[in-house]
Amino acid sequence: MTKKKVWIDTDLSVGMKREKRAGYCDVDDGYAVLQLMKADTIEICGISAVFGNTVIENSYPLSQKMSTEFALGEIPVYKGAGEAINLKAVESNEAVDALAESLRKQPLVIMAIGPATNVGLLLLKYPELKRQILEVVLVAGRRTPKDYFKIGNQGNHAQDLNFDLDNDAFRLMFENGIPVTLCPFEISNKVWVKAEDLDALEKGDTGNQWLGKASRAWLKQWVDQGADGFNPFDVLASHYIISPEDIISEELNARLEIHPDDTVKENNKEVFKAYLLCDKKEGSPVKYCYDVVPDYHKKLMNSLLK
Ligand SMILES: [Ca+2]
């Protein structure tokens, strides 16, 4: 059996406190990385850290920790971008150079579950390697500007964070004709991790235990918002790479459009932002994942607990 060769680009923030406000950062990258590490059909060729849910000074050591403790230290880990692409001063970094080196050896699927800045930088610095990218799987997008990302019942709309943090990185993938698969809020909002799932993880191996424990504070934040679980956004990307038959998708076209920012309250056409919209109109072809098979939750937990 030949294994699917995958590069992980992640803004791991499991267990980290938020930088600018009270509370904890998202744990979902931990689920995605652990699920790929446990998949028999996947070979992880490298992990690049990126800023996003947390600063690069957190996501990089967390990436090292996951490789060392849960993958026998066999997966090389690299420090990537600490901020969005600055088109007026484009610099490579250790992670982008390492990804280029790996792409020179073999074609790769890239799971980019942060702002995709490192992939954008690669396309600017090493455009000759773009045909070695088999597919980039991203967590972003929606169908219309009024498909709000609603978390709980407090009326707050969440950002399309990965896309919002680096619009140019996404634009570069479309302009370069990279095969893109999107796992947006529309699909992850159909998957819930609840307290009993964390109980099960805490009875598992060391990786499961770490993830289960670190997810408690994150779960509490969602419960405080009126939900009874949380959506593990990034794990839809890893699950799609491992078992695409569990994920329901359609072919759509993606484009960037500017509309009022729905995450700003009482916004009377004062604050605008770019949206990543996917529909049948003009745009770059993408695979848009929007639903899971009926017994998905069981499959997800089995893949993590194996
Ligand atoms: Ca992420």
CSV table of C-alpha atoms and ligand atoms in Angstrom, one decimal:
chain,number,residue,atom,x,y,z
A,1,MET,CA,0.0,0.0,0.0
A,2,THR,CA,1.4,3.4,-0.9
A,3,LYS,CA,0.7,6.0,1.7
A,4,LYS,CA,-0.7,9.4,0.8
A,5,LYS,CA,2.1,12.0,1.3
A,6,VAL,CA,0.8,15.0,3.3
A,7,TRP,CA,2.3,18.2,4.5
A,8,ILE,CA,0.7,19.9,7.5
A,9,ASP,CA,0.6,23.7,7.9
A,10,THR,CA,-0.9,24.5,11.3
A,11,ASP,CA,-1.6,27.3,13.8
A,12,LEU,CA,-1.7,24.8,16.7
A,13,SER,CA,-2.9,26.6,19.9
A,14,VAL,CA,-4.1,23.7,22.1
A,15,GLY,CA,-4.2,24.8,25.7
A,16,MET,CA,-3.0,28.4,25.0
A,17,LYS,CA,-4.5,31.5,26.5
A,18,ARG,CA,-5.7,34.1,24.1
A,19,GLU,CA,-3.3,37.0,23.5
A,20,LYS,CA,-5.6,40.0,23.5
A,21,ARG,CA,-8.7,39.0,25.5
A,22,ALA,CA,-9.6,36.6,28.3
A,23,GLY,CA,-10.1,32.9,27.6
A,24,TYR,CA,-8.5,30.1,25.7
A,25,CYS,CA,-7.5,29.4,22.1
A,26,ASP,CA,-9.1,26.9,19.7
A,27,VAL,CA,-8.1,23.2,20.1
A,28,ASP,CA,-9.2,22.0,16.7
A,29,ASP,CA,-5.7,21.8,15.1
A,30,GLY,CA,-4.8,19.3,17.7
A,31,TYR,CA,-7.6,16.9,16.6
A,32,ALA,CA,-6.6,17.3,12.9
A,33,VAL,CA,-2.9,16.7,13.5
A,34,LEU,CA,-3.5,13.7,15.9
A,35,GLN,CA,-6.0,12.1,13.5
A,36,LEU,CA,-3.4,12.3,10.6
A,37,MET,CA,-0.7,10.9,12.8
A,38,LYS,CA,-2.9,7.9,13.7
A,39,ALA,CA,-3.9,7.2,10.1
A,40,ASP,CA,-2.2,4.1,8.6
A,41,THR,CA,-2.7,5.4,5.1
A,42,ILE,CA,-1.0,8.7,5.6
A,43,GLU,CA,2.7,9.7,5.6
A,44,ILE,CA,3.3,13.1,7.1
A,45,CYS,CA,6.3,14.6,5.4
A,46,GLY,CA,6.6,17.7,7.5
A,47,ILE,CA,4.8,20.2,9.7
A,48,SER,CA,5.1,23.9,9.3
A,49,ALA,CA,3.8,26.2,12.0
A,50,VAL,CA,2.1,29.4,11.2
A,51,PHE,CA,0.5,32.3,13.3
A,52,GLY,CA,-3.3,32.4,13.5
A,53,ASN,CA,-5.3,31.2,16.5
A,54,THR,CA,-2.2,32.1,18.4
A,55,VAL,CA,1.3,33.6,17.8
A,56,ILE,CA,4.0,31.7,16.0
A,57,GLU,CA,5.9,31.6,19.3
A,58,ASN,CA,3.2,29.2,20.6
A,59,SER,CA,2.2,27.2,17.5
A,60,TYR,CA,5.8,26.3,16.7
A,61,PRO,CA,6.7,24.6,20.1
A,62,LEU,CA,3.3,23.0,20.1
A,63,SER,CA,4.0,21.5,16.7
A,64,GLN,CA,7.4,20.2,18.0
A,65,LYS,CA,5.6,18.8,21.1
A,66,MET,CA,3.1,16.8,19.0
A,67,SER,CA,5.9,15.4,16.7
A,68,THR,CA,8.1,14.5,19.7
A,69,GLU,CA,5.5,13.0,22.0
A,70,PHE,CA,3.0,11.5,19.7
A,71,ALA,CA,5.0,10.6,16.5
A,72,LEU,CA,8.3,9.5,18.0
A,73,GLY,CA,9.9,12.8,16.8
A,74,GLU,CA,10.0,11.3,13.3
A,75,ILE,CA,8.1,14.2,11.6
A,76,PRO,CA,10.3,17.3,11.0
A,77,VAL,CA,8.8,20.5,12.2
A,78,TYR,CA,9.6,24.0,10.9
A,79,LYS,CA,8.9,27.6,12.1
A,80,GLY,CA,6.8,29.5,9.5
A,81,ALA,CA,5.2,32.9,9.1
A,82,GLY,CA,4.5,35.0,12.1
A,83,GLU,CA,2.3,37.4,10.2
A,84,ALA,CA,0.3,37.8,7.0
A,85,ILE,CA,2.1,38.2,3.6
A,86,ASN,CA,3.4,41.7,3.1
A,87,LEU,CA,3.4,42.0,-0.7
A,88,LYS,CA,5.8,44.9,-0.4
A,89,ALA,CA,8.4,42.9,1.5
A,90,VAL,CA,8.1,39.2,0.7
A,91,GLU,CA,10.4,37.0,2.7
A,92,SER,CA,10.7,33.2,2.8
A,93,ASN,CA,11.2,31.4,6.1
A,94,GLU,CA,12.5,28.1,7.4
A,95,ALA,CA,9.1,26.4,6.9
A,96,VAL,CA,8.6,27.7,3.3
A,97,ASP,CA,12.1,26.6,2.3
A,98,ALA,CA,11.5,23.1,3.8
A,99,LEU,CA,8.2,22.7,2.1
A,100,ALA,CA,9.9,23.7,-1.2
A,101,GLU,CA,12.6,21.1,-0.6
A,102,SER,CA,10.0,18.4,0.1
A,103,LEU,CA,8.0,19.3,-3.0
A,104,ARG,CA,11.1,19.0,-5.1
A,105,LYS,CA,11.3,15.3,-4.0
A,106,GLN,CA,7.6,14.4,-4.4
A,107,PRO,CA,4.2,15.8,-5.1
A,108,LEU,CA,2.3,16.5,-1.9
A,109,VAL,CA,-1.2,17.1,-0.5
A,110,ILE,CA,-1.0,20.2,1.8
A,111,MET,CA,-3.4,20.4,4.8
A,112,ALA,CA,-3.3,24.1,5.6
A,113,ILE,CA,-5.4,24.6,8.7
A,114,GLY,CA,-4.3,28.1,9.6
A,115,PRO,CA,-4.1,31.3,7.5
A,116,ALA,CA,-2.3,29.5,4.6
A,117,THR,CA,0.4,32.2,4.7
A,118,ASN,CA,3.2,29.7,4.2
A,119,VAL,CA,1.6,28.3,1.1
A,120,GLY,CA,1.1,31.7,-0.3
A,121,LEU,CA,4.7,32.6,0.3
A,122,LEU,CA,5.8,29.3,-1.4
A,123,LEU,CA,3.8,30.3,-4.5
A,124,LEU,CA,5.6,33.7,-4.6
A,125,LYS,CA,9.1,32.4,-3.9
A,126,TYR,CA,9.0,29.0,-5.6
A,127,PRO,CA,6.3,29.3,-8.3
A,128,GLU,CA,8.1,26.6,-10.4
A,129,LEU,CA,7.0,24.0,-7.7
A,130,LYS,CA,3.3,24.8,-7.9
A,131,ARG,CA,2.5,21.7,-10.1
A,132,GLN,CA,3.9,19.5,-7.4
A,133,ILE,CA,1.0,20.6,-5.1
A,134,LEU,CA,-1.6,17.9,-5.6
A,135,GLU,CA,-4.2,19.6,-3.5
A,136,VAL,CA,-4.5,22.2,-0.7
A,137,VAL,CA,-7.2,21.4,1.9
A,138,LEU,CA,-8.3,24.6,3.7
A,139,VAL,CA,-10.8,25.5,6.4
A,140,ALA,CA,-12.6,28.6,5.1
A,141,GLY,CA,-15.4,29.9,2.9
A,142,ARG,CA,-19.1,30.2,2.7
A,143,ARG,CA,-21.9,30.4,0.0
A,144,THR,CA,-23.2,34.0,0.6
A,145,PRO,CA,-22.1,37.0,2.8
A,146,LYS,CA,-25.2,36.3,4.9
A,147,ASP,CA,-24.2,32.7,5.8
A,148,TYR,CA,-23.2,33.8,9.3
A,149,PHE,CA,-20.9,31.8,11.5
A,150,LYS,CA,-23.1,31.6,14.6
A,151,ILE,CA,-21.5,30.1,17.7
A,152,GLY,CA,-24.1,29.4,20.5
A,153,ASN,CA,-27.1,31.6,21.1
A,154,GLN,CA,-25.5,34.9,22.1
A,155,GLY,CA,-25.9,36.4,18.7
A,156,ASN,CA,-22.2,36.8,18.0
A,157,HIS,CA,-20.9,36.0,14.5
A,158,ALA,CA,-17.5,34.4,14.3
A,159,GLN,CA,-14.9,35.4,11.8
A,160,ASP,CA,-13.8,33.2,8.8
A,161,LEU,CA,-10.5,33.4,10.7
A,162,ASN,CA,-8.0,31.6,8.5
A,163,PHE,CA,-9.2,33.6,5.4
A,164,ASP,CA,-9.6,36.9,7.3
A,165,LEU,CA,-6.0,36.7,8.6
A,166,ASP,CA,-4.5,36.5,5.1
A,167,ASN,CA,-6.7,37.2,2.1
A,168,ASP,CA,-3.7,37.3,-0.2
A,169,ALA,CA,-2.6,33.8,0.7
A,170,PHE,CA,-5.9,32.5,-0.5
A,171,ARG,CA,-6.0,34.7,-3.6
A,172,LEU,CA,-2.5,33.4,-4.6
A,173,MET,CA,-3.8,29.8,-4.6
A,174,PHE,CA,-6.7,30.7,-6.8
A,175,GLU,CA,-4.6,32.8,-9.2
A,176,ASN,CA,-2.0,29.9,-9.5
A,177,GLY,CA,-4.7,27.4,-10.3
A,178,ILE,CA,-3.9,25.2,-7.3
A,179,PRO,CA,-6.5,22.4,-6.7
A,180,VAL,CA,-8.3,23.7,-3.6
A,181,THR,CA,-10.7,21.8,-1.3
A,182,LEU,CA,-12.6,23.9,1.3
A,183,CYS,CA,-14.0,22.6,4.5
A,184,PRO,CA,-16.0,25.6,5.6
A,185,PHE,CA,-18.1,26.4,8.7
A,186,GLU,CA,-21.1,24.9,6.8
A,187,ILE,CA,-19.6,21.4,7.3
A,188,SER,CA,-17.9,21.7,10.7
A,189,ASN,CA,-21.1,23.2,12.2
A,190,LYS,CA,-22.7,19.7,11.6
A,191,VAL,CA,-20.1,18.0,13.9
A,192,TRP,CA,-20.0,18.3,17.7
A,193,VAL,CA,-17.5,17.3,20.3
A,194,LYS,CA,-19.2,17.1,23.7
A,195,ALA,CA,-18.2,16.4,27.3
A,196,GLU,CA,-18.7,12.6,26.9
A,197,ASP,CA,-16.3,12.6,24.0
A,198,LEU,CA,-13.6,14.3,26.1
A,199,ASP,CA,-14.3,11.6,28.8
A,200,ALA,CA,-13.5,9.0,26.1
A,201,LEU,CA,-10.4,10.8,25.0
A,202,GLU,CA,-9.1,11.0,28.6
A,203,LYS,CA,-9.3,7.2,28.8
A,204,GLY,CA,-7.2,6.8,25.6
A,205,ASP,CA,-3.4,7.0,24.9
A,206,THR,CA,-1.2,9.9,25.9
A,207,GLY,CA,-2.1,12.0,22.8
A,208,ASN,CA,-5.8,11.5,23.5
A,209,GLN,CA,-5.4,12.3,27.1
A,210,TRP,CA,-3.5,15.5,26.4
A,211,LEU,CA,-6.1,16.6,23.9
A,212,GLY,CA,-9.1,15.7,26.0
A,213,LYS,CA,-7.8,17.5,29.1
A,214,ALA,CA,-6.8,20.6,27.1
A,215,SER,CA,-10.2,20.7,25.4
A,216,ARG,CA,-12.1,21.2,28.7
A,217,ALA,CA,-11.6,24.9,29.0
A,218,TRP,CA,-12.4,25.4,25.3
A,219,LEU,CA,-15.6,23.3,25.7
A,220,LYS,CA,-16.6,25.5,28.7
A,221,GLN,CA,-16.3,28.6,26.6
A,222,TRP,CA,-18.8,27.2,24.1
A,223,VAL,CA,-21.1,26.0,26.8
A,224,ASP,CA,-21.1,29.6,28.2
A,225,GLN,CA,-22.2,30.7,24.8
A,226,GLY,CA,-25.2,28.4,24.9
A,227,ALA,CA,-23.9,25.4,23.0
A,228,ASP,CA,-23.6,21.9,24.4
A,229,GLY,CA,-20.4,21.1,22.5
A,230,PHE,CA,-17.9,22.6,20.1
A,231,ASN,CA,-17.3,22.3,16.4
A,232,PRO,CA,-13.8,20.8,15.8
A,233,PHE,CA,-13.4,22.8,12.5
A,234,ASP,CA,-9.9,21.6,11.3
A,235,VAL,CA,-10.6,17.9,11.8
A,236,LEU,CA,-12.9,18.0,8.8
A,237,ALA,CA,-9.9,18.8,6.7
A,238,SER,CA,-7.8,15.9,8.1
A,239,HIS,CA,-10.8,13.5,7.9
A,240,TYR,CA,-11.4,14.5,4.2
A,241,ILE,CA,-7.7,13.7,3.4
A,242,ILE,CA,-7.9,10.3,5.2
A,243,SER,CA,-11.4,9.2,4.3
A,244,PRO,CA,-13.0,11.4,1.6
A,245,GLU,CA,-15.9,9.0,1.3
A,246,ASP,CA,-17.1,10.2,4.7
A,247,ILE,CA,-17.4,13.8,3.5
A,248,ILE,CA,-20.0,15.2,1.1
A,249,SER,CA,-18.9,17.8,-1.3
A,250,GLU,CA,-19.8,19.6,-4.6
A,251,GLU,CA,-17.8,21.4,-7.3
A,252,LEU,CA,-18.3,25.2,-6.9
A,253,ASN,CA,-16.4,28.4,-8.0
A,254,ALA,CA,-14.7,30.5,-5.3
A,255,ARG,CA,-14.0,34.3,-5.4
A,256,LEU,CA,-13.3,37.1,-3.1
A,257,GLU,CA,-15.9,39.8,-2.6
A,258,ILE,CA,-16.1,42.8,-0.3
A,259,HIS,CA,-19.2,43.3,1.9
A,260,PRO,CA,-20.0,44.8,5.4
A,261,ASP,CA,-18.2,43.0,8.2
A,262,ASP,CA,-20.8,40.9,9.9
A,263,THR,CA,-18.7,40.3,13.0
A,264,VAL,CA,-18.9,44.1,13.8
A,265,LYS,CA,-22.1,44.9,15.7
A,266,GLU,CA,-24.2,47.9,14.7
A,267,ASN,CA,-22.2,48.2,11.5
A,268,ASN,CA,-24.0,50.7,9.4
A,269,LYS,CA,-21.8,50.3,6.3
A,270,GLU,CA,-18.8,51.6,8.2
A,271,VAL,CA,-16.6,48.4,8.4
A,272,PHE,CA,-16.1,46.2,5.4
A,273,LYS,CA,-14.1,43.0,4.7
A,274,ALA,CA,-13.4,40.5,2.0
A,275,TYR,CA,-15.5,37.3,2.0
A,276,LEU,CA,-14.5,34.0,0.4
A,277,LEU,CA,-17.7,33.1,-1.5
A,278,CYS,CA,-18.4,29.8,-3.2
A,279,ASP,CA,-21.3,29.2,-5.7
A,280,LYS,CA,-22.1,28.4,-9.3
A,281,LYS,CA,-21.2,31.8,-10.6
A,282,GLU,CA,-17.8,32.9,-11.9
A,283,GLY,CA,-14.6,32.1,-9.9
A,284,SER,CA,-11.9,29.5,-9.4
A,285,PRO,CA,-13.0,25.9,-9.2
A,286,VAL,CA,-13.0,24.4,-5.7
A,287,LYS,CA,-14.3,21.3,-4.1
A,288,TYR,CA,-16.7,22.6,-1.4
A,289,CYS,CA,-17.3,20.2,1.5
A,290,TYR,CA,-20.7,20.8,3.2
A,291,ASP,CA,-21.9,17.6,4.9
A,292,VAL,CA,-20.8,14.4,6.6
A,293,VAL,CA,-22.1,10.8,6.4
A,294,PRO,CA,-24.8,9.8,9.0
A,295,ASP,CA,-22.5,7.8,11.3
A,296,TYR,CA,-19.7,10.4,11.0
A,297,HIS,CA,-19.3,11.1,14.7
A,298,LYS,CA,-18.5,7.5,15.5
A,299,LYS,CA,-16.0,7.3,12.7
A,300,LEU,CA,-14.3,10.4,13.9
A,301,MET,CA,-14.0,9.2,17.5
A,302,ASN,CA,-12.8,5.8,16.4
A,303,SER,CA,-10.1,7.4,14.2
A,304,LEU,CA,-8.8,9.4,17.2
A,305,LEU,CA,-9.0,6.6,19.8
A,306,LYS,CA,-7.3,3.9,17.7
B,1,CA,CA,-6.3,26.0,12.8
